Short mmCIF file of N, CA and C in Angstrom, two decimals:
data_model
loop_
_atom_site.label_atom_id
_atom_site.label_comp_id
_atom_site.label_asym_id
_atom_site.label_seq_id
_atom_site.Cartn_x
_atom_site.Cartn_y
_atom_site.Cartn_z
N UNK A 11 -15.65 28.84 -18.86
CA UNK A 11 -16.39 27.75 -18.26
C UNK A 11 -15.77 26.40 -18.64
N UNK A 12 -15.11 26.19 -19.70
CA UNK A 12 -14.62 25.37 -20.40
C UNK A 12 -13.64 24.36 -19.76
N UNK A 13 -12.76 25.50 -19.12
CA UNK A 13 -11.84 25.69 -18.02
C UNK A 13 -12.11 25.19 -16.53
N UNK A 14 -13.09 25.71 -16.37
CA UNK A 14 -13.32 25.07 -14.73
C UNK A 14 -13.43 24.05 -14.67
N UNK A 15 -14.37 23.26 -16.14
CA UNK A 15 -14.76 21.85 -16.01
C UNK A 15 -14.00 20.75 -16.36
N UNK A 16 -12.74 21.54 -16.83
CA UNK A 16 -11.61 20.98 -17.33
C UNK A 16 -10.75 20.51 -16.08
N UNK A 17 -10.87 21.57 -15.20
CA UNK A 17 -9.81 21.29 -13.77
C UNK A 17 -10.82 20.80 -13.25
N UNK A 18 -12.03 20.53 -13.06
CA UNK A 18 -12.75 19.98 -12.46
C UNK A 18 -12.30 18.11 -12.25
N UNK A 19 -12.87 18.13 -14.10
CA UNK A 19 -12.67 16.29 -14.00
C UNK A 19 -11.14 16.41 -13.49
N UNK A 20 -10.07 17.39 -13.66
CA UNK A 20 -8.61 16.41 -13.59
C UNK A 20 -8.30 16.59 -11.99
N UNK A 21 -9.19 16.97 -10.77
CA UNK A 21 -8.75 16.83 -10.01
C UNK A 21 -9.87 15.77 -9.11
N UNK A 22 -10.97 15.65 -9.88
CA UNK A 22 -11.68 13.90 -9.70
C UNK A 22 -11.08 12.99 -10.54
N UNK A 23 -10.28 13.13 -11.47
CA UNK A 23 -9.58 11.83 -11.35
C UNK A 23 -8.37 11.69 -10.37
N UNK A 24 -7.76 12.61 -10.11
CA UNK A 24 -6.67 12.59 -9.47
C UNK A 24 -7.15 12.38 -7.49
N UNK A 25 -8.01 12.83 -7.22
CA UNK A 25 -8.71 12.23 -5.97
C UNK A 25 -8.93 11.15 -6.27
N UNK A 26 -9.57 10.63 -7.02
CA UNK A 26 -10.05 9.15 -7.51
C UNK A 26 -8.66 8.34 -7.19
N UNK A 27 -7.64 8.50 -8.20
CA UNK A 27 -6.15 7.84 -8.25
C UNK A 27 -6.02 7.28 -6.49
N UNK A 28 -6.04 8.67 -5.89
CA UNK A 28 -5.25 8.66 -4.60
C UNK A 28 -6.23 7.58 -3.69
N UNK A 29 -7.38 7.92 -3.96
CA UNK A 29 -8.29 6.93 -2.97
C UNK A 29 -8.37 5.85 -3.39
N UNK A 30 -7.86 5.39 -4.71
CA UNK A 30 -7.68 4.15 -5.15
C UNK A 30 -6.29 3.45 -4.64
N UNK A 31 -5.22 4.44 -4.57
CA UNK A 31 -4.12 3.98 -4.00
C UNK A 31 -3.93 3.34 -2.59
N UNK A 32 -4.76 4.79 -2.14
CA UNK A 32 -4.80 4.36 -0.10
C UNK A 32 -5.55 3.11 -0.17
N UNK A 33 -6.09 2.93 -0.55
CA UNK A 33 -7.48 1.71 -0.30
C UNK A 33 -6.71 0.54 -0.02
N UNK A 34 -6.24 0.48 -1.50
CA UNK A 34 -5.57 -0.81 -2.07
C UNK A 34 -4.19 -0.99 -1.19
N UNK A 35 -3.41 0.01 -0.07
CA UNK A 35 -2.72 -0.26 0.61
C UNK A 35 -3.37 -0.64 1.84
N UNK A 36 -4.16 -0.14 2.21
CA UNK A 36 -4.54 0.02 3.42
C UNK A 36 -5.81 -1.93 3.16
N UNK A 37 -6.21 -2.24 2.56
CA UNK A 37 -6.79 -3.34 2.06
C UNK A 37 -6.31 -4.40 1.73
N UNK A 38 -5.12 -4.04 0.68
CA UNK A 38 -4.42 -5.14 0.04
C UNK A 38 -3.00 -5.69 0.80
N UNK A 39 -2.22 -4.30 0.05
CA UNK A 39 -0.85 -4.57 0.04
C UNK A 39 -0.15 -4.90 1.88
N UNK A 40 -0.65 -3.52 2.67
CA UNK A 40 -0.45 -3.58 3.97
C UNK A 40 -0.51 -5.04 4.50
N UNK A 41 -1.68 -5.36 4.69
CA UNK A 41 -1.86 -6.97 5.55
C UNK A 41 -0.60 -7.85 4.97
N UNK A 42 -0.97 -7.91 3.28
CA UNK A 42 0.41 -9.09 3.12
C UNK A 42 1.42 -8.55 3.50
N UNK A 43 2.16 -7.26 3.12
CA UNK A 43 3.33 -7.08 3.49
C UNK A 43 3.81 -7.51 5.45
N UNK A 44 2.91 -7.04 6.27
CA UNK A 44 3.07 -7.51 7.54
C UNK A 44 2.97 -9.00 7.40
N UNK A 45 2.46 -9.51 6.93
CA UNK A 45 2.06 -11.48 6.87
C UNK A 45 3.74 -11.70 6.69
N UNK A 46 3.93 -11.18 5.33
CA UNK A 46 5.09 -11.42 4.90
C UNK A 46 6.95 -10.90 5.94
N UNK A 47 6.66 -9.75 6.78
CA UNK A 47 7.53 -9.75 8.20
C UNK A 47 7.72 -10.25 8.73
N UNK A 48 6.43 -10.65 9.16
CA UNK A 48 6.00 -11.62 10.17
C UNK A 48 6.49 -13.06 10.00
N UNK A 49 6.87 -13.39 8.87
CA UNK A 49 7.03 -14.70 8.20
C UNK A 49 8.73 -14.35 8.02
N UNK A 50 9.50 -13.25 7.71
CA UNK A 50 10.43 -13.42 7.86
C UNK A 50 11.02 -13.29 8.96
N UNK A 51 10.40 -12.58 10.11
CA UNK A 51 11.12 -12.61 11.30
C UNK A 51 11.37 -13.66 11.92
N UNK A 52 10.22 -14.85 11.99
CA UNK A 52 10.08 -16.11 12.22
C UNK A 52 11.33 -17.10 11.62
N UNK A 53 11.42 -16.68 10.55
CA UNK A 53 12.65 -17.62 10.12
C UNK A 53 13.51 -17.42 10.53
N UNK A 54 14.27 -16.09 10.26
CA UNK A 54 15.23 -15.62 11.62
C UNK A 54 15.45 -15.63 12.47
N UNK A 55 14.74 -15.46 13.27
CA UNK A 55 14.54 -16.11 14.58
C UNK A 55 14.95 -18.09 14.84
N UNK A 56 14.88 -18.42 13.79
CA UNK A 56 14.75 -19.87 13.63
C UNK A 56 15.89 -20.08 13.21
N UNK A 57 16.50 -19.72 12.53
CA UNK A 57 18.19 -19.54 12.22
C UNK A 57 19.19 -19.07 13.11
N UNK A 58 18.64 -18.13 13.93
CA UNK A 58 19.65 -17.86 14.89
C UNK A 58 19.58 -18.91 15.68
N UNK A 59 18.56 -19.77 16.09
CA UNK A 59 18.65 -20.29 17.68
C UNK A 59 19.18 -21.79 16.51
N UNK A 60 19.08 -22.18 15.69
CA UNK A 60 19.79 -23.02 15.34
C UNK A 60 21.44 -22.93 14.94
N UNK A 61 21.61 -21.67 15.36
CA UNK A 61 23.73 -21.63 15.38
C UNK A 61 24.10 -21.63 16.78
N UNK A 62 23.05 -20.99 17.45
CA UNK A 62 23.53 -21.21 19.10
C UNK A 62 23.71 -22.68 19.39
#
């Protein structure tokens, strides 16, 4: 019994981990990282038409 409850908690923490991970991408990191594309494509874009 000792055992089950042993793999028990380590695969609620380890669900825990993962849904903490997705979240925080899907919440956090995602949006800035696109903000941040978005912001470099723009410059690029802005550099090229200033060598033409």
């Amino acid at each position: 019994m000792f055992w089950l409850k042993l793999v028990a908690v380590a695969v609620l923490i380890t669900v825990g981990i993962f849904v903490i991970a997705f979240l925080e991408e899907k919440l956090v990191s995602g949006p800035r990282r696109r903000e941040l594309q978005a912001k470099a494509r723009e410059k690029l874009a802005g550099n090229k038409r200033k060598e033409q």
